[in-house]
mmCIF file of C-alpha atoms in Angstrom:
data_model
loop_
_atom_site.group_PDB
_atom_site.id
_atom_site.type_symbol
_atom_site.label_atom_id
_atom_site.label_comp_id
_atom_site.label_asym_id
_atom_site.label_seq_id
_atom_site.Cartn_x
_atom_site.Cartn_y
_atom_site.Cartn_z
ATOM 1 C CA MET Y 1 -19.901 83.111 -30.936
ATOM 2 C CA THR Y 2 -17.574 82.265 -27.652
ATOM 3 C CA GLU Y 3 -19.208 81.392 -24.209
ATOM 4 C CA GLN Y 4 -17.598 83.363 -21.142
ATOM 5 C CA ILE Y 5 -17.068 80.843 -18.322
ATOM 6 C CA LYS Y 6 -18.187 83.039 -15.048
ATOM 7 C CA THR Y 7 -15.868 82.064 -12.125
ATOM 8 C CA TYR Y 8 -17.732 79.873 -9.304
ATOM 9 C CA ASP Y 9 -18.385 82.019 -6.091
ATOM 10 C CA ALA Y 10 -19.633 79.492 -3.421
ATOM 11 C CA THR Y 11 -20.715 82.548 -1.294
ATOM 12 C CA ALA Y 12 -22.787 84.138 -3.953
ATOM 13 C CA LYS Y 13 -26.638 82.935 -4.915
ATOM 14 C CA GLN Y 14 -26.861 81.212 -7.948
ATOM 15 C CA LYS Y 15 -29.893 82.246 -10.179
ATOM 16 C CA SER Y 16 -31.258 81.032 -13.354
ATOM 17 C CA ALA Y 17 -28.711 80.240 -16.200
ATOM 18 C CA ASP Y 18 -26.069 80.745 -13.458
ATOM 19 C CA LYS Y 19 -27.371 77.595 -11.579
ATOM 20 C CA VAL Y 20 -26.770 75.112 -14.381
ATOM 21 C CA SER Y 21 -23.999 76.749 -16.410
ATOM 22 C CA ARG Y 22 -21.231 74.492 -14.431
ATOM 23 C CA ILE Y 23 -23.119 71.267 -15.433
ATOM 24 C CA PRO Y 24 -21.753 69.254 -18.262
ATOM 25 C CA VAL Y 25 -25.491 68.433 -19.886
ATOM 26 C CA LYS Y 26 -26.680 71.470 -21.675
ATOM 27 C CA VAL Y 27 -29.768 73.268 -20.395
ATOM 28 C CA VAL Y 28 -31.806 74.978 -22.943
ATOM 29 C CA PRO Y 29 -34.248 77.409 -21.409
ATOM 30 C CA GLY Y 30 -38.027 76.539 -22.405
ATOM 31 C CA GLU Y 31 -41.174 78.646 -22.454
ATOM 32 C CA VAL Y 32 -42.257 79.878 -18.945
ATOM 33 C CA LEU Y 33 -46.005 79.045 -18.205
ATOM 34 C CA LYS Y 34 -48.273 81.208 -16.533
ATOM 35 C CA LYS Y 35 -50.043 79.672 -13.383
ATOM 36 C CA PRO Y 36 -53.936 79.877 -13.688
ATOM 37 C CA ASP Y 37 -55.647 82.124 -11.572
ATOM 38 C CA TRP Y 38 -57.254 79.653 -9.772
ATOM 39 C CA ILE Y 39 -53.939 77.980 -8.404
ATOM 40 C CA ARG Y 40 -52.669 81.115 -6.869
ATOM 41 C CA VAL Y 41 -52.920 81.697 -2.903
ATOM 42 C CA ARG Y 42 -53.165 84.802 -1.653
ATOM 43 C CA ALA Y 43 -50.349 84.889 1.606
ATOM 44 C CA GLY Y 44 -52.189 87.375 3.645
ATOM 45 C CA SER Y 45 -55.647 88.577 4.251
ATOM 46 C CA PRO Y 46 -57.226 90.987 6.741
ATOM 47 C CA ASN Y 47 -58.844 88.354 8.889
ATOM 48 C CA THR Y 48 -55.819 86.081 9.591
ATOM 49 C CA ARG Y 49 -52.712 86.838 11.389
ATOM 50 C CA PHE Y 50 -50.435 86.690 8.509
ATOM 51 C CA TYR Y 51 -49.248 90.711 8.567
ATOM 52 C CA GLU Y 52 -48.888 90.401 12.737
ATOM 53 C CA ILE Y 53 -46.625 87.357 12.327
ATOM 54 C CA LYS Y 54 -44.592 89.030 9.769
ATOM 55 C CA ASP Y 55 -44.427 92.299 11.706
ATOM 56 C CA ILE Y 56 -42.829 90.413 14.553
ATOM 57 C CA LEU Y 57 -40.359 88.379 12.490
ATOM 58 C CA ARG Y 58 -39.008 91.910 10.942
ATOM 59 C CA SER Y 59 -38.853 93.513 14.213
ATOM 60 C CA ASN Y 60 -36.635 90.762 15.809
ATOM 61 C CA LYS Y 61 -34.515 90.391 12.559
ATOM 62 C CA LEU Y 62 -35.852 86.641 12.018
ATOM 63 C CA VAL Y 63 -36.621 84.818 8.834
ATOM 64 C CA THR Y 64 -38.174 81.242 8.499
ATOM 65 C CA VAL Y 65 -37.829 78.297 6.889
ATOM 66 C CA CYS Y 66 -40.806 78.952 4.930
ATOM 67 C CA GLU Y 67 -39.800 82.217 3.993
ATOM 68 C CA GLU Y 68 -36.149 80.846 2.648
ATOM 69 C CA ALA Y 69 -37.622 77.965 0.551
ATOM 70 C CA SER Y 70 -40.510 80.223 -0.856
ATOM 71 C CA CYS Y 71 -43.046 77.748 0.518
ATOM 72 C CA PRO Y 72 -46.381 77.984 -0.943
ATOM 73 C CA ASN Y 73 -48.421 77.614 2.015
ATOM 74 C CA ILE Y 74 -46.955 80.314 4.049
ATOM 75 C CA GLY Y 75 -50.044 81.824 4.334
ATOM 76 C CA GLU Y 76 -51.750 78.944 5.986
ATOM 77 C CA CYS Y 77 -48.863 78.775 8.919
ATOM 78 C CA PHE Y 78 -48.587 82.607 9.441
ATOM 79 C CA GLY Y 79 -52.395 82.617 9.348
ATOM 80 C CA LYS Y 80 -52.558 80.593 12.103
ATOM 81 C CA GLY Y 81 -49.746 82.213 14.471
ATOM 82 C CA THR Y 82 -47.264 79.563 13.633
ATOM 83 C CA ALA Y 83 -43.519 79.668 11.978
ATOM 84 C CA THR Y 84 -40.713 77.310 11.574
ATOM 85 C CA PHE Y 85 -37.265 78.223 12.197
ATOM 86 C CA ALA Y 86 -33.714 76.568 11.730
ATOM 87 C CA VAL Y 87 -31.539 77.126 14.782
ATOM 88 C CA ALA Y 88 -27.840 77.090 14.367
ATOM 89 C CA MET Y 89 -25.589 77.279 17.288
ATOM 90 C CA THR Y 90 -21.964 78.289 17.632
ATOM 91 C CA ALA Y 91 -21.781 77.019 21.446
ATOM 92 C CA PRO Y 92 -21.679 73.817 22.502
ATOM 93 C CA ILE Y 93 -24.950 72.556 23.818
ATOM 94 C CA THR Y 94 -23.582 72.023 27.307
ATOM 95 C CA SER Y 95 -22.848 75.769 27.463
ATOM 96 C CA LEU Y 96 -26.623 76.563 26.490
ATOM 97 C CA PHE Y 97 -27.865 74.372 29.280
ATOM 98 C CA ALA Y 98 -25.543 76.291 31.529
ATOM 99 C CA MET Y 99 -27.066 79.541 30.575
ATOM 100 C CA ILE Y 100 -30.666 78.500 31.137
ATOM 101 C CA GLY Y 101 -29.495 76.898 34.153
#
């Protein structure tokens, strides 16, 4: 049985076996254990602002750091009405201050 080596694409998101296929150490997948029900946290509930914040983000085409990192505490932050962003700028900071003026 021969292994096929995939070409690496730096722009593509790597998942599961593709992530470890290029390292020299062979990684053998083990049994995936299910988390117990008591450890699972419900992200949104009717008495929090979770869905309100999520709707605001989607309507403005925004994604938070928490969502990208699959943070398990996202319900706590969104539920209190807060969200964390990473801002990337393409213009020099002096141009930004000139625009704010």
